[in-house]
Tab-separated table of C-alpha atoms in Angstrom:
chain	number	residue	atom	x	y	z
A	1498	MET	CA	0.014	-0.043	-0.011
A	1499	SER	CA	3.074	2.236	0.276
A	1500	GLU	CA	3.672	4.548	-2.583
A	1501	THR	CA	7.466	4.821	-2.113
A	1502	THR	CA	8.499	2.819	-5.219
A	1503	GLN	CA	7.231	3.371	-8.818
A	1504	HIS	CA	6.217	-0.051	-10.260
A	1505	HIS	CA	6.674	-3.076	-7.966
A	1506	ASP	CA	5.077	-2.106	-4.627
A	1507	SER	CA	1.482	-2.016	-5.902
A	1508	GLU	CA	-0.723	-4.899	-5.603
A	1509	TYR	CA	-0.866	-6.982	-8.725
A	1510	ASP	CA	-4.365	-7.265	-10.375
A	1511	PRO	CA	-4.788	-10.399	-12.166
A	1512	ALA	CA	-7.959	-8.952	-13.916
A	1513	ALA	CA	-6.085	-5.862	-15.253
A	1514	SER	CA	-7.287	-5.453	-18.792
A	1515	SER	CA	-8.052	-2.767	-21.204
A	1516	LEU	CA	-10.904	-4.978	-22.385
A	1517	GLN	CA	-12.689	-4.860	-18.997
A	1518	GLY	CA	-16.332	-3.715	-19.375
A	1519	GLN	CA	-16.032	-3.877	-23.165
A	1520	VAL	CA	-16.579	-7.574	-23.753
A	1521	ASP	CA	-19.097	-10.097	-22.646
A	1522	PRO	CA	-18.390	-11.097	-19.041
A	1523	GLU	CA	-18.368	-14.779	-19.741
A	1524	LEU	CA	-15.618	-14.319	-22.381
A	1525	MET	CA	-13.740	-12.064	-19.972
A	1526	GLN	CA	-13.985	-14.858	-17.502
A	1527	GLU	CA	-12.485	-17.258	-19.798
A	1528	LEU	CA	-9.592	-14.948	-20.788
A	1529	LEU	CA	-8.875	-14.387	-17.108
A	1530	HIS	CA	-8.863	-18.140	-16.380
A	1531	ILE	CA	-6.263	-18.706	-19.118
A	1532	ARG	CA	-4.350	-15.616	-18.076
A	1533	SER	CA	-4.038	-17.051	-14.533
A	1534	SER	CA	-2.375	-20.098	-16.032
A	1535	ILE	CA	0.000	-17.830	-17.992
A	1536	ASP	CA	0.832	-15.896	-14.747
A	1537	ASN	CA	1.637	-19.211	-12.974
A	1538	ILE	CA	3.874	-20.354	-15.806
A	1539	ASP	CA	5.565	-16.995	-15.971
A	1540	ALA	CA	6.419	-17.289	-12.236
A	1541	ALA	CA	7.836	-20.830	-12.824
A	1542	LEU	CA	9.840	-19.688	-15.885
A	1543	LEU	CA	11.410	-16.856	-13.869
A	1544	ASN	CA	12.367	-19.042	-10.991
A	1545	MET	CA	13.821	-21.582	-13.419
A	1546	LEU	CA	15.794	-18.875	-15.231
A	1547	ALA	CA	17.139	-17.686	-11.840
A	1548	GLU	CA	18.302	-21.302	-11.037
A	1549	ARG	CA	19.894	-21.571	-14.516
A	1550	PHE	CA	21.844	-18.329	-13.947
A	1551	LYS	CA	22.996	-19.655	-10.548
A	1552	CYS	CA	24.517	-22.608	-12.527
A	1553	THR	CA	26.071	-20.656	-15.228
A	1554	GLN	CA	27.515	-18.112	-12.737
A	1555	ARG	CA	29.270	-20.968	-11.054
A	1556	VAL	CA	30.590	-22.112	-14.500
A	1557	GLY	CA	31.692	-18.557	-15.258
A	1558	TRP	CA	33.532	-18.332	-11.992
A	1559	LEU	CA	35.257	-21.691	-12.632
A	1560	LYS	CA	36.202	-20.561	-16.060
A	1561	ALA	CA	37.642	-17.331	-14.920
A	1562	ARG	CA	39.606	-19.015	-12.011
A	1563	HIS	CA	41.198	-21.706	-14.299
A	1564	GLN	CA	41.445	-19.281	-17.299
A	1565	LEU	CA	39.349	-21.416	-19.636
A	1566	PRO	CA	37.809	-19.883	-22.864
A	1567	ALA	CA	34.508	-18.227	-22.351
A	1568	SER	CA	32.770	-20.279	-25.042
A	1569	ASP	CA	32.793	-24.098	-25.604
A	1570	PRO	CA	31.653	-24.790	-29.229
A	1571	GLY	CA	31.531	-28.587	-28.722
A	1572	ARG	CA	29.155	-28.093	-25.832
A	1573	GLU	CA	27.097	-25.528	-27.603
A	1574	THR	CA	26.615	-27.653	-30.711
A	1575	ALA	CA	25.348	-30.652	-28.602
A	1576	GLN	CA	23.041	-28.391	-26.611
A	1577	ILE	CA	21.481	-26.942	-29.755
A	1578	ALA	CA	20.876	-30.452	-31.265
A	1579	ARG	CA	19.208	-31.522	-27.971
A	1580	LEU	CA	17.033	-28.545	-27.762
A	1581	HIS	CA	15.711	-29.099	-31.277
A	1582	ARG	CA	14.766	-32.666	-30.271
A	1583	LEU	CA	13.203	-31.528	-26.963
A	1584	ALA	CA	11.309	-28.718	-28.760
A	1585	GLU	CA	9.830	-31.164	-31.322
A	1586	GLU	CA	8.716	-33.440	-28.497
A	1587	ALA	CA	7.001	-30.533	-26.840
A	1588	HIS	CA	5.340	-29.397	-30.144
A	1589	LEU	CA	7.423	-26.244	-29.874
A	1590	ASP	CA	8.998	-24.459	-33.038
A	1591	PRO	CA	12.609	-25.668	-32.926
A	1592	VAL	CA	13.756	-22.359	-34.547
A	1593	PHE	CA	12.137	-20.498	-31.650
A	1594	ALA	CA	13.767	-22.897	-29.236
A	1595	GLU	CA	17.219	-22.127	-30.733
A	1596	LYS	CA	16.424	-18.373	-30.553
A	1597	PHE	CA	15.505	-18.817	-27.036
A	1598	LEU	CA	18.785	-20.617	-26.118
A	1599	ASN	CA	20.644	-17.800	-27.878
A	1600	PHE	CA	18.731	-15.258	-25.993
A	1601	ILE	CA	19.746	-16.894	-22.748
A	1602	ILE	CA	23.303	-17.454	-23.785
A	1603	ASP	CA	23.697	-13.738	-24.679
A	1604	GLU	CA	22.672	-12.843	-20.999
A	1605	VAL	CA	25.147	-15.769	-19.788
A	1606	ILE	CA	28.055	-14.144	-21.736
A	1607	ARG	CA	27.201	-10.797	-20.329
A	1608	HIS	CA	27.340	-12.317	-16.806
A	1609	HIS	CA	30.680	-14.123	-17.603
A	1610	GLU	CA	32.358	-10.994	-18.962
A	1611	ALA	CA	31.399	-9.252	-15.647
A	1612	ILE	CA	32.862	-12.208	-13.494
A	1613	SER	CA	35.960	-12.229	-15.680
A	1614	GLU	CA	36.495	-8.516	-15.195
A	1615	THR	CA	35.914	-8.775	-11.354
A	1616	HIS	CA	38.336	-11.802	-11.383
A	1617	ALA	CA	40.950	-9.856	-13.287
A	1618	ALA	CA	40.559	-6.815	-11.138
A	1619	GLU	CA	41.074	-8.884	-7.970
A	1620	SER	CA	44.133	-10.597	-9.497
A	1621	ASN	CA	45.774	-7.376	-10.370
A	1622	ARG	CA	45.416	-5.828	-6.885
B	91	MET	CA	21.461	-44.470	-34.975
B	92	SER	CA	19.808	-43.660	-38.261
B	93	GLU	CA	21.512	-40.842	-40.421
B	94	THR	CA	18.412	-39.705	-42.282
B	95	THR	CA	18.038	-36.356	-40.397
B	96	GLN	CA	20.778	-33.879	-39.926
B	97	HIS	CA	20.741	-32.673	-36.396
B	98	HIS	CA	18.375	-34.313	-34.006
B	99	ASP	CA	18.651	-37.935	-34.481
B	100	SER	CA	22.033	-38.395	-32.958
B	101	GLU	CA	22.464	-39.540	-29.380
B	102	TYR	CA	22.902	-36.413	-26.952
B	103	ASP	CA	26.246	-36.432	-25.399
B	104	PRO	CA	26.101	-34.566	-22.016
B	105	ALA	CA	29.805	-34.631	-21.761
B	106	ALA	CA	30.414	-33.044	-25.301
B	107	SER	CA	32.968	-30.296	-24.777
B	108	SER	CA	35.812	-28.634	-26.715
B	109	LEU	CA	37.670	-28.681	-23.372
B	110	GLN	CA	37.734	-32.406	-23.036
B	111	GLY	CA	41.269	-33.682	-22.379
B	112	GLN	CA	42.572	-30.092	-22.119
B	113	VAL	CA	41.567	-29.543	-18.494
B	114	ASP	CA	42.067	-31.209	-15.182
B	115	PRO	CA	39.670	-34.192	-14.918
B	116	GLU	CA	38.372	-33.130	-11.734
B	117	LEU	CA	37.569	-29.675	-12.984
B	118	MET	CA	35.870	-31.229	-15.968
B	119	GLN	CA	33.823	-33.437	-13.569
B	120	GLU	CA	32.601	-30.300	-11.813
B	121	LEU	CA	31.755	-28.625	-15.011
B	122	LEU	CA	29.772	-31.553	-16.155
B	123	HIS	CA	28.052	-31.713	-12.966
B	124	ILE	CA	26.811	-28.215	-13.175
B	125	ARG	CA	25.973	-28.720	-16.893
B	126	SER	CA	23.675	-31.677	-16.095
B	127	SER	CA	21.712	-29.197	-13.905
B	128	ILE	CA	21.542	-26.684	-16.705
B	129	ASP	CA	20.327	-29.496	-19.126
B	130	ASN	CA	17.438	-30.438	-16.657
B	131	ILE	CA	16.531	-26.835	-16.260
B	132	ASP	CA	16.496	-26.311	-20.084
B	133	ALA	CA	14.236	-29.185	-20.558
B	134	ALA	CA	11.950	-27.738	-17.798
B	135	LEU	CA	12.033	-24.118	-19.461
B	136	LEU	CA	11.086	-25.570	-22.922
B	137	ASN	CA	8.104	-27.676	-21.446
B	138	MET	CA	6.940	-24.597	-19.607
B	139	LEU	CA	7.115	-22.420	-22.657
B	140	ALA	CA	5.337	-24.987	-24.716
B	141	GLU	CA	2.574	-24.903	-22.038
B	142	ARG	CA	2.576	-21.142	-21.989
B	143	PHE	CA	2.067	-21.078	-25.861
B	144	LYS	CA	-0.867	-23.513	-25.513
B	145	CYS	CA	-2.488	-20.909	-23.319
B	146	THR	CA	-1.568	-17.898	-25.544
B	147	GLN	CA	-2.822	-19.965	-28.676
B	148	ARG	CA	-6.241	-20.320	-26.942
B	149	VAL	CA	-6.154	-16.566	-26.094
B	150	GLY	CA	-5.352	-15.767	-29.805
B	151	TRP	CA	-8.176	-18.068	-31.093
B	152	LEU	CA	-10.697	-16.297	-28.688
B	153	LYS	CA	-9.532	-12.867	-29.674
B	154	ALA	CA	-9.764	-13.797	-33.376
B	155	ARG	CA	-13.245	-15.347	-32.903
B	156	HIS	CA	-14.595	-12.414	-31.052
B	157	GLN	CA	-12.563	-9.764	-33.007
B	158	LEU	CA	-10.893	-8.375	-29.936
B	159	PRO	CA	-7.697	-6.312	-30.414
B	160	ALA	CA	-4.490	-8.281	-30.496
B	161	SER	CA	-2.844	-6.244	-27.715
B	162	ASP	CA	-4.180	-5.424	-24.182
B	163	PRO	CA	-2.091	-2.571	-22.801
B	164	GLY	CA	-3.642	-2.664	-19.373
B	165	ARG	CA	-2.846	-6.329	-19.018
B	166	GLU	CA	0.796	-5.886	-20.314
B	167	THR	CA	1.507	-3.052	-17.856
B	168	ALA	CA	0.263	-5.180	-14.930
B	169	GLN	CA	2.285	-8.205	-16.181
B	170	ILE	CA	5.523	-6.162	-16.421
B	171	ALA	CA	5.077	-4.631	-12.918
B	172	ARG	CA	4.583	-8.191	-11.525
B	173	LEU	CA	7.374	-9.668	-13.443
B	174	HIS	CA	9.795	-6.995	-11.976
B	175	ARG	CA	8.738	-7.841	-8.529
B	176	LEU	CA	9.041	-11.588	-9.082
B	177	ALA	CA	12.543	-11.025	-10.646
B	178	GLU	CA	13.720	-9.200	-7.595
B	179	GLU	CA	12.440	-11.940	-5.275
B	180	ALA	CA	14.339	-14.487	-7.390
B	181	HIS	CA	17.576	-12.347	-7.391
B	182	LEU	CA	17.244	-11.862	-11.217
B	183	ASP	CA	17.886	-8.645	-13.018
B	184	PRO	CA	14.497	-6.965	-13.563
B	185	VAL	CA	15.663	-5.514	-16.838
B	186	PHE	CA	16.436	-9.037	-18.079
B	187	ALA	CA	13.005	-10.294	-16.887
B	188	GLU	CA	11.295	-7.612	-18.885
B	189	LYS	CA	13.388	-8.247	-21.935
B	190	PHE	CA	12.475	-11.913	-21.556
B	191	LEU	CA	8.817	-11.223	-21.306
B	192	ASN	CA	9.172	-8.982	-24.380
B	193	PHE	CA	11.088	-11.873	-26.182
B	194	ILE	CA	8.125	-14.239	-25.585
B	195	ILE	CA	5.415	-11.771	-26.317
B	196	ASP	CA	7.052	-11.148	-29.785
B	197	GLU	CA	6.571	-14.854	-30.401
B	198	VAL	CA	2.875	-14.759	-29.123
B	199	ILE	CA	2.191	-11.833	-31.516
B	200	ARG	CA	3.634	-13.875	-34.399
B	201	HIS	CA	1.353	-16.760	-33.410
B	202	HIS	CA	-1.765	-14.526	-33.102
B	203	GLU	CA	-1.103	-13.005	-36.448
B	204	ALA	CA	-1.051	-16.587	-37.906
B	205	ILE	CA	-4.241	-17.464	-36.075
B	206	SER	CA	-5.918	-14.184	-37.252
B	207	GLU	CA	-4.933	-14.832	-40.790
B	208	THR	CA	-6.205	-18.495	-40.664
B	209	HIS	CA	-9.542	-17.361	-39.050
B	210	ALA	CA	-9.962	-14.440	-41.764
B	211	ALA	CA	-9.266	-17.061	-44.527
B	212	GLU	CA	-11.807	-19.464	-43.035
B	213	SER	CA	-14.503	-16.604	-42.617
B	214	ASN	CA	-14.044	-15.433	-46.279
B	215	ARG	CA	-14.611	-18.862	-47.738
């Protein structure tokens, strides 16, 4: 109820919609029902991503400490092939799955560069 | 073992790495241990995404059928604010979380356009 922060202190309204009052209430109920599933899935996705970054942070730290190259092409090729297969099993567009992996990897590389810089700064002290 | 497809028929090797034989075996073991967690999480993420797209496909179909606008700014604003809060709770960069949501939404819009075209084509028959 406090108004000290701009966007994440206010109560979440799962029924927030620009369509409220403009569509049939029964249709609105159906939309909200599906959206509550989407909200649950988004929370699961975010927590899974947080766990994945915990893993890659640890990999980044190991790589920095042992001066290993940031990328591992052998690993990446195997990962992409596996993801294609998993995507097909889940009836997901494999092209999208690969784009998704690349999106995550871009963020991982950003983290690894930060870790590597921190490690270098500490070593040069 | 068949060689009929190019990239997703071969057995996945969780130990695939360009670092194999070039680093201390104990360090390699530690890397592989973390990577097996990353592989588990990736499978979970893909399946969650597939489930999310099932939900948004249904929303897209409802919107097309009832000629509702593709985007819902009121909903999107509430979603982004909630995601920021969830990201902070999970110690995830809120900027990344928002980028992630936008990445997913771009794909959802692509799906909705396809649904809308299919629906229009069917209605014009």
